[in-house]
PDB file of C-alpha atoms in Angstrom:
ATOM      1  CA  UNK A   1     -14.715   6.382  16.121  1.00 56.00           C
ATOM      2  CA  UNK A   2     -14.529   8.090  12.864  1.00 53.00           C
ATOM      3  CA  UNK A   3     -16.687   7.495   9.796  1.00 54.00           C
ATOM      4  CA  UNK A   4     -15.411   8.294   6.123  1.00 55.00           C
ATOM      5  CA  UNK A   5     -17.385   8.007   3.312  1.00 54.00           C
ATOM      6  CA  UNK A   6     -16.179   7.128   0.007  1.00 55.00           C
ATOM      7  CA  UNK A   7     -16.365  10.403  -2.857  1.00 50.00           C
ATOM      8  CA  UNK A   8     -19.360  10.812  -4.879  1.00 45.00           C
ATOM      9  CA  UNK A   9     -17.625   9.592  -7.773  1.00 41.00           C
ATOM     10  CA  UNK A  10     -14.574   6.914  -6.507  1.00 41.00           C
ATOM     11  CA  UNK A  11     -11.702   6.295  -8.252  1.00 36.00           C
ATOM     12  CA  UNK A  12     -10.409   3.099  -9.626  1.00 37.00           C
ATOM     13  CA  UNK A  13      -9.666   0.888  -6.394  1.00 41.00           C
ATOM     14  CA  UNK A  14      -5.334   1.145  -6.298  1.00 39.00           C
ATOM     15  CA  UNK A  15      -4.164   1.141  -2.701  1.00 37.00           C
ATOM     16  CA  UNK A  16      -1.476   3.792  -1.894  1.00 37.00           C
ATOM     17  CA  UNK A  17       0.688   1.869   0.056  1.00 36.00           C
ATOM     18  CA  UNK A  18       2.979  -1.111   0.428  1.00 33.00           C
ATOM     19  CA  UNK A  19       1.901  -4.427   1.357  1.00 37.00           C
ATOM     20  CA  UNK A  20       2.485  -5.348   4.367  1.00 44.00           C
ATOM     21  CA  UNK A  21       1.740  -7.459   7.591  1.00 53.00           C
ATOM     22  CA  UNK A  22       1.956  -6.799  10.952  1.00 54.00           C
ATOM     23  CA  UNK A  23       2.890  -3.506  12.057  1.00 45.00           C
ATOM     24  CA  UNK A  24       5.562  -2.754  14.303  1.00 40.00           C
ATOM     25  CA  UNK A  25       5.110   1.303  14.560  1.00 36.00           C
ATOM     26  CA  UNK A  26       4.169   2.854  17.773  1.00 32.00           C
ATOM     27  CA  UNK A  27       1.000   3.595  18.837  1.00 32.00           C
ATOM     28  CA  UNK A  28      -0.865   6.319  20.894  1.00 29.00           C
ATOM     29  CA  UNK A  29      -2.417   5.360  24.170  1.00 28.00           C
ATOM     30  CA  UNK A  30      -5.192   2.290  24.922  1.00 28.00           C
ATOM     31  CA  UNK A  31      -8.332   2.779  23.067  1.00 27.00           C
ATOM     32  CA  UNK A  32     -11.534   0.734  23.369  1.00 32.00           C
ATOM     33  CA  UNK A  33     -14.110  -0.111  20.568  1.00 35.00           C
ATOM     34  CA  UNK A  34     -16.052   2.454  21.734  1.00 35.00           C
ATOM     35  CA  UNK A  35     -13.854   5.430  22.687  1.00 34.00           C
ATOM     36  CA  UNK A  36     -11.081   6.103  24.998  1.00 32.00           C
ATOM     37  CA  UNK A  37     -10.320   4.376  28.590  1.00 30.00           C
ATOM     38  CA  UNK A  38     -10.552   5.964  31.533  1.00 29.00           C
ATOM     39  CA  UNK A  39      -7.521   6.245  33.611  1.00 29.00           C
ATOM     40  CA  UNK A  40      -7.207   2.645  35.314  1.00 29.00           C
ATOM     41  CA  UNK A  41      -8.359   2.534  38.733  1.00 31.00           C
ATOM     42  CA  UNK A  42      -5.954  -0.777  39.618  1.00 35.00           C
ATOM     43  CA  UNK A  43      -2.568   0.617  38.623  1.00 33.00           C
ATOM     44  CA  UNK A  44      -2.659  -2.310  35.724  1.00 34.00           C
ATOM     45  CA  UNK A  45      -3.041  -0.317  32.854  1.00 33.00           C
ATOM     46  CA  UNK A  46      -6.134  -1.440  31.219  1.00 33.00           C
ATOM     47  CA  UNK A  47      -8.507   1.275  32.398  1.00 34.00           C
ATOM     48  CA  UNK A  48     -12.364   1.393  33.366  1.00 33.00           C
ATOM     49  CA  UNK A  49     -13.862   0.295  30.155  1.00 35.00           C
ATOM     50  CA  UNK A  50     -12.342  -2.996  29.901  1.00 34.00           C
ATOM     51  CA  UNK A  51     -11.704  -6.100  32.320  1.00 36.00           C
ATOM     52  CA  UNK A  52      -7.954  -6.740  34.098  1.00 39.00           C
ATOM     53  CA  UNK A  53      -6.324  -9.758  32.780  1.00 39.00           C
ATOM     54  CA  UNK A  54      -4.109  -9.594  35.850  1.00 37.00           C
ATOM     55  CA  UNK A  55      -7.128 -10.010  38.102  1.00 40.00           C
ATOM     56  CA  UNK A  56      -9.266 -12.352  35.365  1.00 38.00           C
ATOM     57  CA  UNK A  57      -8.308 -15.331  37.750  1.00 38.00           C
ATOM     58  CA  UNK A  58      -9.714 -13.572  40.766  1.00 39.00           C
ATOM     59  CA  UNK A  59     -12.826 -13.024  38.619  1.00 41.00           C
ATOM     60  CA  UNK A  60     -12.646  -9.392  39.391  1.00 38.00           C
ATOM     61  CA  UNK A  61     -13.140  -7.462  36.133  1.00 41.00           C
ATOM     62  CA  UNK A  62     -13.503  -3.376  35.955  1.00 41.00           C
ATOM     63  CA  UNK A  63     -17.143  -2.634  34.903  1.00 41.00           C
ATOM     64  CA  UNK A  64     -17.419   0.475  32.390  1.00 45.00           C
ATOM     65  CA  UNK A  65     -17.721   3.646  34.034  1.00 38.00           C
ATOM     66  CA  UNK A  66     -20.181   4.568  31.834  1.00 36.00           C
ATOM     67  CA  UNK A  67     -22.176   1.534  30.801  1.00 49.00           C
ATOM     68  CA  UNK A  68     -25.326   3.324  28.818  1.00 46.00           C
ATOM     69  CA  UNK A  69     -22.525   5.544  27.066  1.00 42.00           C
ATOM     70  CA  UNK A  70     -20.206   2.771  25.724  1.00 46.00           C
ATOM     71  CA  UNK A  71     -23.952   0.873  24.598  1.00 55.00           C
ATOM     72  CA  UNK A  72     -25.142   4.238  22.760  1.00 48.00           C
ATOM     73  CA  UNK A  73     -22.014   4.777  20.458  1.00 47.00           C
ATOM     74  CA  UNK A  74     -22.166   0.438  19.281  1.00 61.00           C
ATOM     75  CA  UNK A  75     -25.541   1.689  18.499  1.00 58.00           C
ATOM     76  CA  UNK A  76     -24.396   5.043  16.628  1.00 54.00           C
ATOM     77  CA  UNK A  77     -22.046   2.891  15.019  1.00 57.00           C
ATOM     78  CA  UNK A  78     -24.566   0.603  13.600  1.00 60.00           C
ATOM     79  CA  UNK A  79     -27.344   2.949  12.432  1.00 60.00           C
ATOM     80  CA  UNK A  80     -24.388   5.563  11.223  1.00 57.00           C
ATOM     81  CA  UNK A  81     -23.379   2.002   8.796  1.00 57.00           C
ATOM     82  CA  UNK A  82     -27.441   1.064   8.239  1.00 57.00           C
ATOM     83  CA  UNK A  83     -28.109   4.388   7.116  1.00 60.00           C
ATOM     84  CA  UNK A  84     -26.276   4.750   4.319  1.00 59.00           C
ATOM     85  CA  UNK A  85     -28.727   1.665   2.632  1.00 57.00           C
ATOM     86  CA  UNK A  86     -32.165   1.912   3.369  1.00 54.00           C
ATOM     87  CA  UNK A  87     -33.025  -0.738   0.788  1.00 50.00           C
ATOM     88  CA  UNK A  88     -31.708  -4.009   0.113  1.00 56.00           C
ATOM     89  CA  UNK A  89     -30.624  -3.659  -3.497  1.00 51.00           C
ATOM     90  CA  UNK A  90     -27.135  -4.866  -3.217  1.00 61.00           C
ATOM     91  CA  UNK A  91     -25.250  -7.066  -0.769  1.00 83.00           C
ATOM     92  CA  UNK A  92     -24.110  -5.128   2.080  1.00 91.00           C
ATOM     93  CA  UNK A  93     -20.933  -5.481   3.346  1.00 95.00           C
ATOM     94  CA  UNK A  94     -19.042  -5.383   6.525  1.00 95.00           C
ATOM     95  CA  UNK A  95     -15.482  -6.070   7.024  1.00 96.00           C
ATOM     96  CA  UNK A  96     -14.082  -5.889  10.133  1.00 96.00           C
ATOM     97  CA  UNK A  97     -10.145  -5.913  11.631  1.00 95.00           C
ATOM     98  CA  UNK A  98      -9.592  -8.225  14.576  1.00 95.00           C
ATOM     99  CA  UNK A  99      -6.269  -7.516  16.925  1.00 93.00           C
ATOM    100  CA  UNK A 100      -7.463  -4.276  18.809  1.00 90.00           C
ATOM    101  CA  UNK A 101     -10.556  -3.770  16.557  1.00 92.00           C
ATOM    102  CA  UNK A 102     -12.647  -6.544  17.972  1.00 94.00           C
ATOM    103  CA  UNK A 103     -10.455  -7.353  20.625  1.00 92.00           C
ATOM    104  CA  UNK A 104      -8.456  -5.137  23.181  1.00 88.00           C
ATOM    105  CA  UNK A 105      -5.410  -7.520  23.141  1.00 85.00           C
ATOM    106  CA  UNK A 106      -3.323  -7.236  20.058  1.00 89.00           C
ATOM    107  CA  UNK A 107      -3.619 -11.281  20.232  1.00 92.00           C
ATOM    108  CA  UNK A 108      -1.143 -12.154  17.678  1.00 92.00           C
ATOM    109  CA  UNK A 109       1.880 -10.101  18.989  1.00 91.00           C
ATOM    110  CA  UNK A 110       1.179 -11.211  22.770  1.00 90.00           C
ATOM    111  CA  UNK A 111       0.993 -15.018  21.995  1.00 92.00           C
ATOM    112  CA  UNK A 112       4.041 -14.304  19.769  1.00 91.00           C
ATOM    113  CA  UNK A 113       5.877 -12.155  22.343  1.00 87.00           C
ATOM    114  CA  UNK A 114       6.688  -9.433  20.611  1.00 84.00           C
ATOM    115  CA  UNK A 115       6.967  -6.714  22.989  1.00 70.00           C
ATOM    116  CA  UNK A 116       6.529  -3.272  21.182  1.00 66.00           C
ATOM    117  CA  UNK A 117       4.277  -0.560  22.223  1.00 58.00           C
ATOM    118  CA  UNK A 118       1.162  -2.358  21.299  1.00 55.00           C
ATOM    119  CA  UNK A 119       1.479  -4.563  23.741  1.00 55.00           C
ATOM    120  CA  UNK A 120       3.246  -3.042  26.802  1.00 50.00           C
ATOM    121  CA  UNK A 121       0.530  -0.501  27.183  1.00 50.00           C
ATOM    122  CA  UNK A 122      -1.896  -3.667  28.513  1.00 48.00           C
ATOM    123  CA  UNK A 123       0.147  -5.512  31.770  1.00 49.00           C
ATOM    124  CA  UNK A 124       2.589  -7.649  29.150  1.00 42.00           C
ATOM    125  CA  UNK A 125       3.230 -10.229  32.376  1.00 42.00           C
ATOM    126  CA  UNK A 126      -0.431 -11.577  32.059  1.00 57.00           C
ATOM    127  CA  UNK A 127      -1.041 -11.416  28.458  1.00 60.00           C
ATOM    128  CA  UNK A 128       2.472 -12.420  27.109  1.00 69.00           C
ATOM    129  CA  UNK A 129       2.597 -15.620  29.093  1.00 77.00           C
ATOM    130  CA  UNK A 130       5.355 -17.919  27.886  1.00 84.00           C
ATOM    131  CA  UNK A 131       6.000 -20.028  26.085  1.00 91.00           C
ATOM    132  CA  UNK A 132       5.833 -18.228  23.098  1.00 92.00           C
ATOM    133  CA  UNK A 133       4.059 -19.108  19.418  1.00 92.00           C
ATOM    134  CA  UNK A 134       4.855 -18.150  16.044  1.00 93.00           C
ATOM    135  CA  UNK A 135       3.269 -20.326  14.094  1.00 92.00           C
ATOM    136  CA  UNK A 136      -0.679 -20.923  13.193  1.00 91.00           C
ATOM    137  CA  UNK A 137      -0.756 -24.291  15.042  1.00 89.00           C
ATOM    138  CA  UNK A 138       1.712 -22.976  18.085  1.00 91.00           C
ATOM    139  CA  UNK A 139      -0.865 -20.033  18.705  1.00 94.00           C
ATOM    140  CA  UNK A 140      -3.490 -22.377  18.896  1.00 91.00           C
ATOM    141  CA  UNK A 141      -2.047 -24.540  21.253  1.00 91.00           C
ATOM    142  CA  UNK A 142      -1.094 -21.596  23.655  1.00 92.00           C
ATOM    143  CA  UNK A 143      -5.012 -20.234  23.346  1.00 92.00           C
ATOM    144  CA  UNK A 144      -5.906 -24.161  24.673  1.00 91.00           C
ATOM    145  CA  UNK A 145      -3.842 -24.142  27.380  1.00 92.00           C
ATOM    146  CA  UNK A 146      -4.835 -20.361  28.231  1.00 92.00           C
ATOM    147  CA  UNK A 147      -7.999 -21.389  28.350  1.00 92.00           C
ATOM    148  CA  UNK A 148     -11.351 -19.226  28.071  1.00 93.00           C
ATOM    149  CA  UNK A 149     -10.859 -16.632  30.568  1.00 92.00           C
ATOM    150  CA  UNK A 150      -7.959 -15.342  28.850  1.00 92.00           C
ATOM    151  CA  UNK A 151     -10.034 -15.278  25.593  1.00 93.00           C
ATOM    152  CA  UNK A 152     -12.813 -13.553  27.038  1.00 93.00           C
ATOM    153  CA  UNK A 153     -10.008 -10.554  28.531  1.00 90.00           C
ATOM    154  CA  UNK A 154      -8.833 -10.273  24.961  1.00 90.00           C
ATOM    155  CA  UNK A 155     -12.035  -8.921  24.116  1.00 92.00           C
ATOM    156  CA  UNK A 156     -12.068  -7.074  27.567  1.00 89.00           C
ATOM    157  CA  UNK A 157     -14.383  -9.202  29.309  1.00 92.00           C
ATOM    158  CA  UNK A 158     -18.244  -9.515  29.752  1.00 93.00           C
ATOM    159  CA  UNK A 159     -19.366  -6.251  28.828  1.00 93.00           C
ATOM    160  CA  UNK A 160     -17.556  -5.595  26.069  1.00 93.00           C
ATOM    161  CA  UNK A 161     -18.274  -9.025  24.060  1.00 95.00           C
ATOM    162  CA  UNK A 162     -22.251  -8.107  24.934  1.00 94.00           C
ATOM    163  CA  UNK A 163     -21.923  -4.720  22.859  1.00 93.00           C
ATOM    164  CA  UNK A 164     -19.577  -6.891  20.297  1.00 94.00           C
ATOM    165  CA  UNK A 165     -22.785  -9.292  20.034  1.00 96.00           C
ATOM    166  CA  UNK A 166     -24.830  -6.382  19.893  1.00 93.00           C
ATOM    167  CA  UNK A 167     -23.713  -4.660  17.514  1.00 93.00           C
ATOM    168  CA  UNK A 168     -23.073  -8.016  14.807  1.00 95.00           C
ATOM    169  CA  UNK A 169     -26.154  -8.947  15.420  1.00 94.00           C
ATOM    170  CA  UNK A 170     -27.873  -5.972  14.158  1.00 91.00           C
ATOM    171  CA  UNK A 171     -25.525  -5.915  11.355  1.00 92.00           C
ATOM    172  CA  UNK A 172     -26.733  -9.335  10.143  1.00 92.00           C
ATOM    173  CA  UNK A 173     -30.130  -8.892  11.474  1.00 91.00           C
ATOM    174  CA  UNK A 174     -30.088  -6.180   8.396  1.00 89.00           C
ATOM    175  CA  UNK A 175     -29.176  -8.527   5.772  1.00 90.00           C
ATOM    176  CA  UNK A 176     -25.430  -7.310   5.771  1.00 92.00           C
ATOM    177  CA  UNK A 177     -22.597  -9.515   5.000  1.00 95.00           C
ATOM    178  CA  UNK A 178     -19.896  -9.798   7.654  1.00 96.00           C
ATOM    179  CA  UNK A 179     -16.652 -10.808   7.126  1.00 97.00           C
ATOM    180  CA  UNK A 180     -13.293 -10.512   9.222  1.00 96.00           C
ATOM    181  CA  UNK A 181      -9.840  -9.770   7.770  1.00 95.00           C
ATOM    182  CA  UNK A 182      -6.783 -10.450  10.049  1.00 94.00           C
ATOM    183  CA  UNK A 183      -3.204  -9.968   9.410  1.00 92.00           C
ATOM    184  CA  UNK A 184      -3.393 -12.575  12.277  1.00 93.00           C
ATOM    185  CA  UNK A 185      -3.993 -16.696  12.084  1.00 93.00           C
ATOM    186  CA  UNK A 186      -7.206 -17.625  10.779  1.00 93.00           C
ATOM    187  CA  UNK A 187      -7.167 -20.682  13.196  1.00 93.00           C
ATOM    188  CA  UNK A 188      -6.552 -18.370  16.282  1.00 95.00           C
ATOM    189  CA  UNK A 189      -9.499 -15.914  15.222  1.00 96.00           C
ATOM    190  CA  UNK A 190     -11.528 -18.174  14.557  1.00 95.00           C
ATOM    191  CA  UNK A 191     -11.147 -20.018  17.873  1.00 95.00           C
ATOM    192  CA  UNK A 192     -11.480 -16.661  19.412  1.00 97.00           C
ATOM    193  CA  UNK A 193     -14.584 -16.080  17.861  1.00 97.00           C
ATOM    194  CA  UNK A 194     -16.013 -19.061  18.503  1.00 96.00           C
ATOM    195  CA  UNK A 195     -15.046 -19.819  22.338  1.00 95.00           C
ATOM    196  CA  UNK A 196     -16.526 -15.799  22.454  1.00 96.00           C
ATOM    197  CA  UNK A 197     -20.031 -16.933  20.819  1.00 96.00           C
ATOM    198  CA  UNK A 198     -18.954 -14.448  18.081  1.00 97.00           C
ATOM    199  CA  UNK A 199     -18.015 -16.991  15.392  1.00 96.00           C
ATOM    200  CA  UNK A 200     -21.513 -17.241  13.814  1.00 96.00           C
ATOM    201  CA  UNK A 201     -21.939 -13.785  12.842  1.00 97.00           C
ATOM    202  CA  UNK A 202     -19.038 -13.885   9.989  1.00 97.00           C
ATOM    203  CA  UNK A 203     -19.679 -15.251   7.105  1.00 95.00           C
ATOM    204  CA  UNK A 204     -16.006 -15.949   6.432  1.00 93.00           C
ATOM    205  CA  UNK A 205     -12.523 -15.421   8.179  1.00 94.00           C
ATOM    206  CA  UNK A 206      -9.552 -14.373   6.120  1.00 93.00           C
ATOM    207  CA  UNK A 207      -5.922 -14.328   7.704  1.00 91.00           C
ATOM    208  CA  UNK A 208      -2.516 -15.809   7.465  1.00 91.00           C
ATOM    209  CA  UNK A 209      -1.942 -19.526   8.061  1.00 89.00           C
ATOM    210  CA  UNK A 210       0.643 -22.158   8.741  1.00 87.00           C
ATOM    211  CA  UNK A 211       4.053 -20.460   9.434  1.00 86.00           C
ATOM    212  CA  UNK A 212       3.487 -16.403   7.674  1.00 87.00           C
ATOM    213  CA  UNK A 213       5.516 -15.027   9.986  1.00 88.00           C
ATOM    214  CA  UNK A 214       8.890 -17.784  10.115  1.00 85.00           C
ATOM    215  CA  UNK A 215       9.484 -21.735  11.597  1.00 80.00           C
ATOM    216  CA  UNK A 216       8.356 -20.143  14.917  1.00 83.00           C
ATOM    217  CA  UNK A 217      10.050 -20.693  18.487  1.00 89.00           C
ATOM    218  CA  UNK A 218      11.229 -23.997  20.268  1.00 91.00           C
ATOM    219  CA  UNK A 219       8.008 -24.496  21.261  1.00 90.00           C
ATOM    220  CA  UNK A 220       6.602 -23.899  17.718  1.00 89.00           C
ATOM    221  CA  UNK A 221       9.366 -26.648  16.888  1.00 90.00           C
ATOM    222  CA  UNK A 222       8.463 -29.104  19.787  1.00 89.00           C
ATOM    223  CA  UNK A 223       4.838 -28.740  19.315  1.00 87.00           C
ATOM    224  CA  UNK A 224       4.437 -29.000  15.608  1.00 82.00           C
ATOM    225  CA  UNK A 225       3.975 -32.792  15.662  1.00 81.00           C
ATOM    226  CA  UNK A 226       1.426 -32.844  18.380  1.00 88.00           C
ATOM    227  CA  UNK A 227      -2.323 -32.993  17.230  1.00 88.00           C
ATOM    228  CA  UNK A 228      -4.663 -30.501  18.598  1.00 88.00           C
ATOM    229  CA  UNK A 229      -8.387 -31.733  19.351  1.00 89.00           C
ATOM    230  CA  UNK A 230     -10.190 -32.217  16.600  1.00 88.00           C
ATOM    231  CA  UNK A 231     -12.559 -29.865  16.821  1.00 86.00           C
ATOM    232  CA  UNK A 232      -9.616 -27.485  17.500  1.00 85.00           C
ATOM    233  CA  UNK A 233      -8.153 -28.847  14.108  1.00 83.00           C
ATOM    234  CA  UNK A 234     -10.933 -27.803  12.059  1.00 88.00           C
ATOM    235  CA  UNK A 235     -10.276 -24.490  12.637  1.00 87.00           C
ATOM    236  CA  UNK A 236      -7.313 -23.886  11.405  1.00 87.00           C
ATOM    237  CA  UNK A 237      -6.712 -21.936   7.692  1.00 81.00           C
ATOM    238  CA  UNK A 238      -6.150 -23.316   4.458  1.00 75.00           C
ATOM    239  CA  UNK A 239      -7.593 -21.683   1.255  1.00 59.00           C
ATOM    240  CA  UNK A 240      -9.003 -18.236   2.439  1.00 51.00           C
ATOM    241  CA  UNK A 241      -5.231 -17.122   3.185  1.00 54.00           C
ATOM    242  CA  UNK A 242      -4.345 -16.804   0.185  1.00 64.00           C
ATOM    243  CA  UNK A 243      -4.239 -12.817  -0.618  1.00 75.00           C
ATOM    244  CA  UNK A 244      -1.221 -10.480   0.908  1.00 80.00           C
ATOM    245  CA  UNK A 245      -3.407  -6.602   1.342  1.00 86.00           C
ATOM    246  CA  UNK A 246      -7.207  -6.568   3.111  1.00 91.00           C
ATOM    247  CA  UNK A 247      -8.056  -4.615  -0.116  1.00 92.00           C
ATOM    248  CA  UNK A 248      -7.778  -7.610  -2.536  1.00 92.00           C
ATOM    249  CA  UNK A 249      -9.915  -9.204  -0.338  1.00 93.00           C
ATOM    250  CA  UNK A 250     -12.337  -6.456   0.139  1.00 94.00           C
ATOM    251  CA  UNK A 251     -12.434  -5.529  -4.013  1.00 94.00           C
ATOM    252  CA  UNK A 252     -12.453  -9.431  -4.579  1.00 93.00           C
ATOM    253  CA  UNK A 253     -15.819  -9.345  -2.640  1.00 94.00           C
ATOM    254  CA  UNK A 254     -17.049  -6.269  -4.629  1.00 94.00           C
ATOM    255  CA  UNK A 255     -15.924  -7.456  -7.926  1.00 94.00           C
ATOM    256  CA  UNK A 256     -17.688 -10.814  -7.163  1.00 93.00           C
ATOM    257  CA  UNK A 257     -20.890 -10.000  -5.713  1.00 93.00           C
ATOM    258  CA  UNK A 258     -20.863  -6.593  -8.281  1.00 92.00           C
ATOM    259  CA  UNK A 259     -21.596  -4.638  -5.417  1.00 92.00           C
ATOM    260  CA  UNK A 260     -20.590  -0.101  -5.279  1.00 91.00           C
ATOM    261  CA  UNK A 261     -18.084   1.290  -2.701  1.00 91.00           C
ATOM    262  CA  UNK A 262     -21.240   2.637  -0.926  1.00 89.00           C
ATOM    263  CA  UNK A 263     -22.607  -0.239   0.390  1.00 91.00           C
ATOM    264  CA  UNK A 264     -19.335  -1.698   1.381  1.00 93.00           C
ATOM    265  CA  UNK A 265     -18.015  -0.645   4.834  1.00 93.00           C
ATOM    266  CA  UNK A 266     -14.422  -1.108   6.418  1.00 94.00           C
ATOM    267  CA  UNK A 267     -14.006  -1.186  10.389  1.00 93.00           C
ATOM    268  CA  UNK A 268     -10.087  -1.467  10.879  1.00 93.00           C
ATOM    269  CA  UNK A 269      -8.013   0.395  14.016  1.00 90.00           C
ATOM    270  CA  UNK A 270      -5.004   1.132  11.355  1.00 89.00           C
ATOM    271  CA  UNK A 271      -4.937   4.330   9.490  1.00 89.00           C
ATOM    272  CA  UNK A 272      -2.894   2.376   6.826  1.00 90.00           C
ATOM    273  CA  UNK A 273      -5.697   0.320   6.253  1.00 92.00           C
ATOM    274  CA  UNK A 274      -8.215   2.581   5.901  1.00 92.00           C
ATOM    275  CA  UNK A 275      -6.342   4.356   3.404  1.00 92.00           C
ATOM    276  CA  UNK A 276      -5.492   1.626   1.188  1.00 91.00           C
ATOM    277  CA  UNK A 277      -9.481   1.290   0.662  1.00 92.00           C
ATOM    278  CA  UNK A 278     -11.373   4.996   1.584  1.00 90.00           C
ATOM    279  CA  UNK A 279     -11.030   6.283  -1.648  1.00 92.00           C
ATOM    280  CA  UNK A 280     -13.403   3.673  -2.823  1.00 93.00           C
ATOM    281  CA  UNK A 281     -15.290   2.006   0.141  1.00 93.00           C
ATOM    282  CA  UNK A 282     -17.133   3.735   3.576  1.00 91.00           C
ATOM    283  CA  UNK A 283     -14.729   3.153   6.660  1.00 91.00           C
ATOM    284  CA  UNK A 284     -14.953   3.627  10.300  1.00 90.00           C
ATOM    285  CA  UNK A 285     -11.814   4.110  12.035  1.00 89.00           C
ATOM    286  CA  UNK A 286     -11.314   2.902  15.711  1.00 87.00           C
ATOM    287  CA  UNK A 287      -9.163   5.319  16.679  1.00 75.00           C
ATOM    288  CA  UNK A 288      -6.034   5.112  19.165  1.00 57.00           C
ATOM    289  CA  UNK A 289      -5.051   1.193  17.887  1.00 45.00           C
ATOM    290  CA  UNK A 290      -2.722   0.043  15.166  1.00 39.00           C
ATOM    291  CA  UNK A 291      -2.697  -3.720  13.769  1.00 34.00           C
TER     292      UNK A 291
END
């Protein structure tokens, strides 16, 4: 993890790169929130710092090789953020990315069947279960079918989820406003967070909605008229998806709350996202992943 602070006199907030949606560029080997994964012990390609999705149905997740070290990394990340704000003069914001920042699986690409290096570094046959879905409603139906065990493994298993809850709790307990900004779908992110007991830590979830990536697959067409369970239907996105780039969301919050860049942190695995706001706010780069 790398913490980057903005310059003392930050220039005006203008993004240096073109707006885009989900990236398909190659990435380096799988990393987790706490750092690089140890060599896999079962040949599944996940490593000891996560849970093997191939073994999820057998109830034999990998345990972290050094849980104390992983806990220490999360604690240091929290301390680095909170040390910037000794007194609550302003609102303080922490913006999190979703895919391969909070999760270890690129949930959107796995459900969509987009087989690039971000997905295939993980056990593809287990994460990319057919049928694939490209719309928000279709991916929600797939999550309902795959069940909570799939979602738990997407976050890296029970140990990693405990670390995430601890980190998010430390931020919210300190008065930070925690916001999720994803290029995936709002409903998918909300369901994953809710089913993993992370949802209540987030003030808001921003992302794409509907059919942002096209009309979808045959499964999307077949499922379009089938309703979701009522509690799942409420998770679908609506007005919170009107944006084209993450920096727009971040600067909107800054303007509305009238806070300086020193009171804002973006946590993301994508260098382009980090670069789009690094001149104006603090950033934490989760190295090795790109969403």
